[in-house]
Short mmCIF file of C-alpha atoms in Angstrom, two decimals:
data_model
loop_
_atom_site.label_atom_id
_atom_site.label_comp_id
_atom_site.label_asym_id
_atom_site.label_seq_id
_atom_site.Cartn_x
_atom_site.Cartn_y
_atom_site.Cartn_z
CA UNK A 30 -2.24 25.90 -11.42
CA UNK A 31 -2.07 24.77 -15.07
CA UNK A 32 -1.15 21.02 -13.94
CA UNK A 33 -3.90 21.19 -11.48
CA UNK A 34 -6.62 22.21 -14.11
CA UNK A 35 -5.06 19.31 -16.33
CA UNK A 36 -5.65 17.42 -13.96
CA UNK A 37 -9.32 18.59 -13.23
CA UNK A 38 -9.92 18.07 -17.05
CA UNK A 39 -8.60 14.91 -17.40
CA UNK A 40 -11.14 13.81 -14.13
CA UNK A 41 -13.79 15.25 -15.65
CA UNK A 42 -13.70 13.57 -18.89
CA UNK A 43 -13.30 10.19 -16.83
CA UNK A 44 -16.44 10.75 -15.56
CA UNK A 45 -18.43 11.72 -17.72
CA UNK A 46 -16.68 8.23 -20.08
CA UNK A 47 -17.54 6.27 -17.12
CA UNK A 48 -21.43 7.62 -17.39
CA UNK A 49 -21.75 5.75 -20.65
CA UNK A 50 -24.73 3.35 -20.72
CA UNK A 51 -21.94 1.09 -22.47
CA UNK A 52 -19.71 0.95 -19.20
CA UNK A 53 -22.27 1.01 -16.19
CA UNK A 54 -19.79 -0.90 -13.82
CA UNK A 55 -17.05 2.02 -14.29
CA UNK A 56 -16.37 4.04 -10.72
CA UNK A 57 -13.97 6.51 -10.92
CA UNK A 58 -11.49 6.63 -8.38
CA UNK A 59 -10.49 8.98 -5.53
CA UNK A 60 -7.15 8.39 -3.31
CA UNK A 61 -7.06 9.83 0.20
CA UNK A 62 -4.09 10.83 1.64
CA UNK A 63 -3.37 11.19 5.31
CA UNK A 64 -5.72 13.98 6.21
CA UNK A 65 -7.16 15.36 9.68
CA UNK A 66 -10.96 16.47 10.72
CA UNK A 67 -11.17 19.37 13.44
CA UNK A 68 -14.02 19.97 16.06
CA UNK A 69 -14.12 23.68 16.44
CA UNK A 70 -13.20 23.54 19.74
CA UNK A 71 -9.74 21.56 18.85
CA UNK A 72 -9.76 24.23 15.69
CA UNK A 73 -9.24 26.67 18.31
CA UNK A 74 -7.10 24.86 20.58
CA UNK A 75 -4.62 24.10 17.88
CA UNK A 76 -4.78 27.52 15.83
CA UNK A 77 -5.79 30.04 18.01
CA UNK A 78 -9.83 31.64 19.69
CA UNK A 79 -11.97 32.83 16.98
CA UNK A 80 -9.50 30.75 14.24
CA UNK A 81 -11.60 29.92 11.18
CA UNK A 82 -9.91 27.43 8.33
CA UNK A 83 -9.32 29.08 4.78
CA UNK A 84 -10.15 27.00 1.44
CA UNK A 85 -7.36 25.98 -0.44
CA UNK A 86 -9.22 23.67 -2.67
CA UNK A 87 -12.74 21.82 -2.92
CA UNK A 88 -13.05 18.34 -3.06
CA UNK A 89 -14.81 15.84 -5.34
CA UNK A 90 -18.02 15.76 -2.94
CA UNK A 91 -20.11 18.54 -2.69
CA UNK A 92 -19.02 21.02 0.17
CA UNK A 93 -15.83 19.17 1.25
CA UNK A 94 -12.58 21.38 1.20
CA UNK A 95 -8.77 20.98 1.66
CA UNK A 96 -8.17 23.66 4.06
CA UNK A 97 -4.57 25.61 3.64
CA UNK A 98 -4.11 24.67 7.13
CA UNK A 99 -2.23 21.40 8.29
CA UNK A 100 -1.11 19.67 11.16
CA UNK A 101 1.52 17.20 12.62
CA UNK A 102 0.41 13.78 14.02
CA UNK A 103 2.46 12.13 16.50
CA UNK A 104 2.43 8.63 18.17
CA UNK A 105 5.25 6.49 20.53
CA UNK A 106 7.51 5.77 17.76
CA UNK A 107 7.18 8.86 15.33
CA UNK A 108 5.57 12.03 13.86
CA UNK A 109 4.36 13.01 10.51
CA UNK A 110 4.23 17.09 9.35
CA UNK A 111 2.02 18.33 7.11
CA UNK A 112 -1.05 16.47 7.22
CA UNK A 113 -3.91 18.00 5.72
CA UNK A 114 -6.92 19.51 7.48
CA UNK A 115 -10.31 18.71 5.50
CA UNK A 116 -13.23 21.39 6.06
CA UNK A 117 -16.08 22.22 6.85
CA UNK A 118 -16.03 21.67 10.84
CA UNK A 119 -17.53 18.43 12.22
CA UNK A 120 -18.81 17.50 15.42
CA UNK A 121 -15.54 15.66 16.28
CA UNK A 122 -11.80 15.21 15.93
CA UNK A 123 -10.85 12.41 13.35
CA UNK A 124 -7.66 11.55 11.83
CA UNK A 125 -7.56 9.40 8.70
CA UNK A 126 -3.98 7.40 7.79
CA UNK A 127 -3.14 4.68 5.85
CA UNK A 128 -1.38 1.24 7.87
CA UNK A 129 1.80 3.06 6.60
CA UNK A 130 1.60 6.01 8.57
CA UNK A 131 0.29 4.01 11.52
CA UNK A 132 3.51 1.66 11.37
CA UNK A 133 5.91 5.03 11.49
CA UNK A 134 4.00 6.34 14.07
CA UNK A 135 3.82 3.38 16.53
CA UNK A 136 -0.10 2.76 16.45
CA UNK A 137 -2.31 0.66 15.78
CA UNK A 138 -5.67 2.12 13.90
CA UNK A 139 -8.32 -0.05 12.96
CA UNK A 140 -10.31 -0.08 9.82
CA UNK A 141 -13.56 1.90 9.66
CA UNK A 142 -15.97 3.99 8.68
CA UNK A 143 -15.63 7.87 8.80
CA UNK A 144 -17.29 9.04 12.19
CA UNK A 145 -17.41 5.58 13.66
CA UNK A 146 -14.72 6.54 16.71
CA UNK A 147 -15.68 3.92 19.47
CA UNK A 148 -12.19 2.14 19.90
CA UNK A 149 -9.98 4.11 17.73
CA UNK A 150 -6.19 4.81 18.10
CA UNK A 151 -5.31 7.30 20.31
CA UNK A 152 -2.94 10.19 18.37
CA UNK A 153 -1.41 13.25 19.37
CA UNK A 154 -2.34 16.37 16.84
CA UNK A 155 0.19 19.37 17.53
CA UNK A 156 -1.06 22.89 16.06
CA UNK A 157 1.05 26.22 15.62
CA UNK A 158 -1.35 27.32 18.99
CA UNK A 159 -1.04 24.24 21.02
CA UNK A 160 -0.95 19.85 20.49
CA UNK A 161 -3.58 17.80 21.99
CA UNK A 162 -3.77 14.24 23.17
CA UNK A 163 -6.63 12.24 22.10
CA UNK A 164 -7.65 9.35 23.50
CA UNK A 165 -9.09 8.14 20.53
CA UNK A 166 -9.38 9.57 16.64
CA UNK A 167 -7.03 7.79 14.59
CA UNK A 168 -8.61 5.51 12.06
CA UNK A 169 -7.57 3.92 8.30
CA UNK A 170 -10.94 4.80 5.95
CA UNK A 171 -12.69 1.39 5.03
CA UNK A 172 -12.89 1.73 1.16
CA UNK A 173 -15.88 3.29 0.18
CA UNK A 174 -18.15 4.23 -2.71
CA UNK A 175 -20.06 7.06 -2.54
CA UNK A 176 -23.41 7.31 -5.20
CA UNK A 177 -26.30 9.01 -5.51
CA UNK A 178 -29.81 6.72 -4.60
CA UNK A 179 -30.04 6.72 -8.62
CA UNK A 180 -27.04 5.35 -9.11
CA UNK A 181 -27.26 2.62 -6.13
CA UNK A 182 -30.66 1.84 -8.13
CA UNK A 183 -28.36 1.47 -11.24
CA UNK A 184 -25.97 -0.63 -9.86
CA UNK A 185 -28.37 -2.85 -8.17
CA UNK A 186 -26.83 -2.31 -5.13
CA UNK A 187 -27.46 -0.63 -1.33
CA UNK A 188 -26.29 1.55 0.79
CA UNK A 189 -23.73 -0.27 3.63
CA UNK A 190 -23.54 -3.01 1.31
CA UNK A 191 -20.14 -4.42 0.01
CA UNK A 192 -18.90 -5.01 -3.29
CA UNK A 193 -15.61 -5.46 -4.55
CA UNK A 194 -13.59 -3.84 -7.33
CA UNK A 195 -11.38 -4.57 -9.96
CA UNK A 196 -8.75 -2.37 -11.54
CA UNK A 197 -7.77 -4.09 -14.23
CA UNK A 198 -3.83 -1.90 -14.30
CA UNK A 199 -1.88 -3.47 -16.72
CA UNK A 200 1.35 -3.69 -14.45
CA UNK A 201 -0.09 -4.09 -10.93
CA UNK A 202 -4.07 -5.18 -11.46
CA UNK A 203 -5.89 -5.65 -8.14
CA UNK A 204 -9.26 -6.30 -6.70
CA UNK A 205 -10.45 -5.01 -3.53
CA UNK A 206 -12.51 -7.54 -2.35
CA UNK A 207 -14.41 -5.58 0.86
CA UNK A 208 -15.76 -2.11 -0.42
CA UNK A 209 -18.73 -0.47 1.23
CA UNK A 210 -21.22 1.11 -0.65
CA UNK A 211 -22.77 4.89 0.72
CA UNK A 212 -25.57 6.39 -0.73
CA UNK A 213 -26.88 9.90 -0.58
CA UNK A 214 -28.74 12.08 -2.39
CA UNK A 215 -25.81 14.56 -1.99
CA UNK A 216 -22.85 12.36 -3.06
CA UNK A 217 -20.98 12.46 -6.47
CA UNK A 218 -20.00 8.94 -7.90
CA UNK A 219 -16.71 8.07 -6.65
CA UNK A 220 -14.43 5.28 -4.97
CA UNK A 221 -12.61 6.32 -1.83
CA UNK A 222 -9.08 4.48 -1.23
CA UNK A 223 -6.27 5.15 0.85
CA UNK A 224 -2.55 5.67 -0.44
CA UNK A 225 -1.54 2.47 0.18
CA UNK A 226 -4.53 0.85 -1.12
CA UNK A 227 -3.59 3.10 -4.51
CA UNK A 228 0.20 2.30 -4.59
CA UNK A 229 -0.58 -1.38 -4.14
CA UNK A 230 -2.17 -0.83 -7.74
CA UNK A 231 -0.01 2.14 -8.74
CA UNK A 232 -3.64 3.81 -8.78
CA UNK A 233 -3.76 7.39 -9.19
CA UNK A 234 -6.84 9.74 -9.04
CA UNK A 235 -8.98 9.56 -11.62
CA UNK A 236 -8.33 6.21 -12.90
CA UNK A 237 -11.59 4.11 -12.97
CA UNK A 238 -12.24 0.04 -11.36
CA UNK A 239 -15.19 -1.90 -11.98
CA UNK A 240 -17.67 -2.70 -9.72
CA UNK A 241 -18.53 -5.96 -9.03
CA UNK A 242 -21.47 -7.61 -7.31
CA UNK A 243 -20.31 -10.18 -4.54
CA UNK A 244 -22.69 -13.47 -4.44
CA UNK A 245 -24.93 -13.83 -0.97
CA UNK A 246 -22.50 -16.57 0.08
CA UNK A 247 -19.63 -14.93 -0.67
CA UNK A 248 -20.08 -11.58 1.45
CA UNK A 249 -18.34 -11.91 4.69
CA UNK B 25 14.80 -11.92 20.76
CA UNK B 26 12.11 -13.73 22.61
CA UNK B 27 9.36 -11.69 19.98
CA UNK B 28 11.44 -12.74 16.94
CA UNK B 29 11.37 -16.89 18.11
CA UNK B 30 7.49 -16.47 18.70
CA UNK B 31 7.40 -14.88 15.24
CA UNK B 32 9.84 -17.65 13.57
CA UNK B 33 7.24 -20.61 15.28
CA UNK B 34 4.47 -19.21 14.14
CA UNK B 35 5.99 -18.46 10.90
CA UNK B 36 7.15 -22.27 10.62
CA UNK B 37 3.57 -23.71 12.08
CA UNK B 38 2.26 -22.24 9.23
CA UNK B 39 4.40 -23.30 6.52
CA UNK B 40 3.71 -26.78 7.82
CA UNK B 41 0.12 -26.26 7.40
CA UNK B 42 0.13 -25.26 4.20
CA UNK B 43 1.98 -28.42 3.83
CA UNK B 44 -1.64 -30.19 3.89
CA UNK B 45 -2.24 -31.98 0.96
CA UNK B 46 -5.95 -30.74 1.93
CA UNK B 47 -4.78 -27.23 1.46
CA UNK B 48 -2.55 -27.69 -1.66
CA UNK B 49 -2.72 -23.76 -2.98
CA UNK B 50 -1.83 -21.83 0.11
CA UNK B 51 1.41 -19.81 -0.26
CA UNK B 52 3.33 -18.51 2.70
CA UNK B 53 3.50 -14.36 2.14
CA UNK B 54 6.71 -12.52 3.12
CA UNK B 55 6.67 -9.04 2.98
CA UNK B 56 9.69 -7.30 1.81
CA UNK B 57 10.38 -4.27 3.39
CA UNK B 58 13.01 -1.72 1.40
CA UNK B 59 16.30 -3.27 0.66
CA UNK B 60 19.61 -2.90 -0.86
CA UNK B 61 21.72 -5.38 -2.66
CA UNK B 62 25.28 -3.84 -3.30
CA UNK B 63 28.10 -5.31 -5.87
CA UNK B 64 31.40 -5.46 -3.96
CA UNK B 65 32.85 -2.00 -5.50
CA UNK B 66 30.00 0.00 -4.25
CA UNK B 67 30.32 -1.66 -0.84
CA UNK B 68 33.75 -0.60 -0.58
CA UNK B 69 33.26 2.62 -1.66
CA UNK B 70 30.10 3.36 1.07
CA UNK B 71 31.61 1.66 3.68
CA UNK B 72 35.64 1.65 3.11
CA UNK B 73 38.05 -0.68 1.34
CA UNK B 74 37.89 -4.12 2.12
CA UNK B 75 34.85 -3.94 3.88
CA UNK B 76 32.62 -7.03 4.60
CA UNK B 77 28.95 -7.33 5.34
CA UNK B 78 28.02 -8.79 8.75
CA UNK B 79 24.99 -11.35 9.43
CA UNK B 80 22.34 -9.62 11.22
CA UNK B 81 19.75 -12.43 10.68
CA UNK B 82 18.75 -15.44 8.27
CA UNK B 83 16.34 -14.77 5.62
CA UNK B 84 13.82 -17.75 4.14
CA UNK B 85 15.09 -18.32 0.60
CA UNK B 86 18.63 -20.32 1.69
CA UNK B 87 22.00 -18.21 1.65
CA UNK B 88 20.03 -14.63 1.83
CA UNK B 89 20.73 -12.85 5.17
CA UNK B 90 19.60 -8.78 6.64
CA UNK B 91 22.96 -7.11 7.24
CA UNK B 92 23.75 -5.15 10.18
CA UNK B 93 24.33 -2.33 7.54
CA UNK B 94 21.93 -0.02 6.29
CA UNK B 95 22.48 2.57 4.24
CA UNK B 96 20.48 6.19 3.14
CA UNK B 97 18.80 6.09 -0.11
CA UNK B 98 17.96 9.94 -1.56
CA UNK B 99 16.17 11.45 -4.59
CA UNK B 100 15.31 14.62 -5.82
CA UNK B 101 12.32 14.97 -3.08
CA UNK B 102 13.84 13.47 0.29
CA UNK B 103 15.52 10.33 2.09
CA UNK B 104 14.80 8.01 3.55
CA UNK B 105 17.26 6.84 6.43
CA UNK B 106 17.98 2.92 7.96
CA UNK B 107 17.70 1.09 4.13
CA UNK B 108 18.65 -2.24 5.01
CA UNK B 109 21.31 -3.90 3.06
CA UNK B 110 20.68 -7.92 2.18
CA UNK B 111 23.88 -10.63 1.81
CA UNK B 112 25.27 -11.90 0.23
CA UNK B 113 26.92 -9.64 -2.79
CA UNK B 114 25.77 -9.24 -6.14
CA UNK B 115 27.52 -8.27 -9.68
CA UNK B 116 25.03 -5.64 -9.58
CA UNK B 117 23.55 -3.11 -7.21
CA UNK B 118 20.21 -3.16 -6.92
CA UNK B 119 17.83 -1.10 -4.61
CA UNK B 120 13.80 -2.33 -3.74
CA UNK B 121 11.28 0.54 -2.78
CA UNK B 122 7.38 0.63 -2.32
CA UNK B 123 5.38 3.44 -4.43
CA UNK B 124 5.22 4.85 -1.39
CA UNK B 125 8.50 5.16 -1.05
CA UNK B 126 9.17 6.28 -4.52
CA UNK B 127 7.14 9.55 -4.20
CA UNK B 128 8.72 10.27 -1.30
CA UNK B 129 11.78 10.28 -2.73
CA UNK B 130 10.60 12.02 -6.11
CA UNK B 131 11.29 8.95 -8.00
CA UNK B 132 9.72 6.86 -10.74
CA UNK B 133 11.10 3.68 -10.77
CA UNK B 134 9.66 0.89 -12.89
CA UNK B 135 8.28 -2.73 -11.01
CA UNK B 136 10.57 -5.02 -12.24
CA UNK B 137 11.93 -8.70 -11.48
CA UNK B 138 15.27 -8.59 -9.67
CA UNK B 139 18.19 -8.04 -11.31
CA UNK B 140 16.05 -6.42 -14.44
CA UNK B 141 17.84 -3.08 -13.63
CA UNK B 142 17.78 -2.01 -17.37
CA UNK B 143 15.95 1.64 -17.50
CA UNK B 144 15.33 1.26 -13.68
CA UNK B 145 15.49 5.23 -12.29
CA UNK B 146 18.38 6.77 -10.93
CA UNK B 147 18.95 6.57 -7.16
CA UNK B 148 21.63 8.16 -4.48
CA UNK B 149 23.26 5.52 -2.35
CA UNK B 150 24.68 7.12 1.22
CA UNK B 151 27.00 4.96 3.42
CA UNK B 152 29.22 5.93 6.05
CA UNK B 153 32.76 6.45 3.65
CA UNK B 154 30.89 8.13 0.76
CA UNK B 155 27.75 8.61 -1.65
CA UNK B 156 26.95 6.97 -4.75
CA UNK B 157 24.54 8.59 -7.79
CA UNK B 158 23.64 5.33 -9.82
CA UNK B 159 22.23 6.35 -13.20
CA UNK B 160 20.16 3.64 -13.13
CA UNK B 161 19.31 0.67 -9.56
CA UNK B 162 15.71 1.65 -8.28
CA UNK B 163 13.05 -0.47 -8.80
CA UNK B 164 9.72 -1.72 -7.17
CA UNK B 165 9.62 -5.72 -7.04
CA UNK B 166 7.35 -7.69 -9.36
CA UNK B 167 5.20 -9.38 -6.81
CA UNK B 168 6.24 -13.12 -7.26
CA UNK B 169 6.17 -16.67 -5.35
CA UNK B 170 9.43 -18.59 -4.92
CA UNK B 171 8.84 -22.42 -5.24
CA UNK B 172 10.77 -25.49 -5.70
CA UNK B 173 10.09 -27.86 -9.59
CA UNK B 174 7.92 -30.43 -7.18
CA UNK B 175 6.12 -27.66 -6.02
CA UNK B 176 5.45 -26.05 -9.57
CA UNK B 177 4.38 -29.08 -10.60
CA UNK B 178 1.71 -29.78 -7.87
CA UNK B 179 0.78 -26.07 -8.76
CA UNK B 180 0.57 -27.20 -12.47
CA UNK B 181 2.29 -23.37 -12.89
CA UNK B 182 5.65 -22.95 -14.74
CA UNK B 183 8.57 -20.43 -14.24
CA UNK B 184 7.75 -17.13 -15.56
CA UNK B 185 3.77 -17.83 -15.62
CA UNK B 186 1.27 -14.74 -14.06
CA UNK B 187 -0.93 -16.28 -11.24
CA UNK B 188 -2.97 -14.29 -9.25
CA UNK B 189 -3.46 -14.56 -5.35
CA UNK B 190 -6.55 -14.31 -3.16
CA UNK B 191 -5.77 -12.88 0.90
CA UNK B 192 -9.55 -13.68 2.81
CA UNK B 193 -7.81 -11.34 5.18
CA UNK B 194 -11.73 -10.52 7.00
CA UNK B 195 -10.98 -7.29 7.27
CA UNK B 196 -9.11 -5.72 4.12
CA UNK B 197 -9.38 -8.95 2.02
CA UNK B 198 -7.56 -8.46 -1.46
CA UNK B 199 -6.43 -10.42 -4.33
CA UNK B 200 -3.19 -9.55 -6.05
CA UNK B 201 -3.95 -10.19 -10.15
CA UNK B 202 -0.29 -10.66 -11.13
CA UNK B 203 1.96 -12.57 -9.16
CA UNK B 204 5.37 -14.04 -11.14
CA UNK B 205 6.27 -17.55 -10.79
CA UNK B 206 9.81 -18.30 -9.78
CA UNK B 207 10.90 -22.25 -9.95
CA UNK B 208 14.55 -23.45 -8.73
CA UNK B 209 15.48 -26.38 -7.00
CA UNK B 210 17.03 -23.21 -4.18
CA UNK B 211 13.64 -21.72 -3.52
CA UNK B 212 11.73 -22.67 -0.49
CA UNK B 213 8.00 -22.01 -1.52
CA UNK B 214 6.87 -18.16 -0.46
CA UNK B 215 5.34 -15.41 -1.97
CA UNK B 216 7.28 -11.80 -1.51
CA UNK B 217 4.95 -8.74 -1.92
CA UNK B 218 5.79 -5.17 -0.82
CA UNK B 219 4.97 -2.93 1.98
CA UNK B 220 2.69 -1.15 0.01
CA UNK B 221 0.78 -4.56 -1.17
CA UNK B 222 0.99 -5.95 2.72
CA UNK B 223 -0.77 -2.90 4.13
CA UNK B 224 -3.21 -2.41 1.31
CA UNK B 225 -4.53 -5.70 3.12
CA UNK B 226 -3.25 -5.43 6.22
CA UNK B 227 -0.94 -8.38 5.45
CA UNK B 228 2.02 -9.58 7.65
CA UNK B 229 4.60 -12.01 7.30
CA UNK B 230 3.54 -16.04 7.81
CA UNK B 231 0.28 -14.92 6.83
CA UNK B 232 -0.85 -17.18 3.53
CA UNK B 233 -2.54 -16.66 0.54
CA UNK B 234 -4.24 -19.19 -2.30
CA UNK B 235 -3.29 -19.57 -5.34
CA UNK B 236 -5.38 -19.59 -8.37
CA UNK B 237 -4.29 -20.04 -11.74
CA UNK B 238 -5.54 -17.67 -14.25
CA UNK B 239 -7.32 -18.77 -17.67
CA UNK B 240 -5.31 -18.40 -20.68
CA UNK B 241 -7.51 -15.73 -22.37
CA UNK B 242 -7.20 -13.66 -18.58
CA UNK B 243 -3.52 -14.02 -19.02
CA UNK B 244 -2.14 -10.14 -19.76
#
């Protein structure tokens, strides 16, 4: 628990460094691992009628939670235990990994958005109650920044738009040159990369990249 | 076999395009997957006395070849099983992991040129005859392009120099900000990056990348 406040702290003070007038450009920086989305009614399928996930932690945006509860994913050429279930409830099944995972298990995810499932990977999810096929649910996360309409203002930038980003690590720098920006009035300012996006960089949580405009003829 | 000719024509139609004088910057990528390179004691001492390494297939850089042998490589967190082991011998063991790979194993191993195994972390080496613990053999590989002098010189780059490397991959487009320059008149010109760099861009082998040479002040 003590690391894990440490931890908090040392996010916190990030962010509120990066909210200096003096360093507009800073987005602080949130790695995803491998985690799993549940319908209710593939909730209950994999955990039991009437099952109902428990909190183990809340995320950086408002309302999101790691759930205690976790799953194994499965495709033709492996499996992978303990993969995280993300609450609250949504309307349907997704599974997020990283082209790592999707290599081990045999399949072949493509990039997108979160709840944009049309032509996904089919992946099996197998729950203490039960495992389910899925004819489609697997995706890698596009890259993301989420921002408040204020801070999209600030930025000069839109929401859907993409920018890229520079993390300027002293050992393994790297710029992400296709990052989509999402604005609500509801998000917290933060960058949204996958784990192999992160060790590419040896990017942890909480480290900051910069933001940086793409020119009209340069956005593909 | 009939996948791995497809793969070496396409690999080789590519290296002649990049040939182009029209096209002078483009690098060949090869993506290293985890590897092994064992001295001849520690051979003989995973695999039995007097022991030699069989040719499972040619690599690109001349006299490097993928053994049939793999071995296990362990930390204090897991294994991870099928490590291939690359010919020929060296006067030092040396094992090459992704990040990924790393904190799967609970190790923290530094990214390093090969062969710079001084303060590299610890590692456990498992072969059919017998386990090593090597106090010191991991490390992650210092992205870095091989090239012949002629080439360096129609680079205008030098051995040693930092370049970095743009992928206009359409999807997960990246640019690597610190890629080492390797010059001998051995080297057949191609750029090795890890797993972890491949899939932050979705990268495979024979894909290319451009070079662009960084400004002095950029230079870190």
């Amino acid at each position: 628990m003590k690391e894990e406040l440490t931890k908090r702290i040392v996010e916190e003070v990030i962010r509120r460094l990066q909210q200096s007038p003096h360093d507009e450009a800073c987005i602080p920086i949130g790695v995803s691992a491998r985690h799993c989305h549940l319908k209710e009614k593939d909730l209950e399928f994999l955990f039991g009628k009437g099952y109902q996930l428990t909190k183990k932690a809340d995320l950086s945006q408002p309302g999101q939670f790691a759930a205690n509860e976790t799953v194994i994913i499965a495709g033709p050429k492996g499996s992978i235990e303990r993969v995280r279930v993300l609450g609250p409830l949504r309307k349907e099944t997704q599974v997020e990994a990283s082209q790592t995972d999707a290599i081990k298990l045999g399949l072949k995810p493509p990039i997108r958005e979160s709840g944009d499932l049309e032509g996904s990977s089919p992946v099996t999810i197998i729950g203490p109650n039960g495992s389910l096929f899925l004819e489609k649910g697997l995706i890698i996360a596009q890259a993301h920044i989420h921002m408040s309409p204020d801070q999209a203002l600030q930025f000069s930038v839109a929401d859907g738009e993409y920018v890229a980003v520079e993390v300027g690590h002293l050992i393994r720098p790297i710029r992400y040159e296709r990052v989509q920006i999402r604005v609500s009035s509801k998000y917290i300012l933060e960058m949204h990369i996958d784990t192999d996006e992160a060790n590419a960089g040896l990017i942890v949580s909480g480290q900051t990249g910069k933001l940086v405009k793409r020119d009209a003829e340069e956005v593909r």
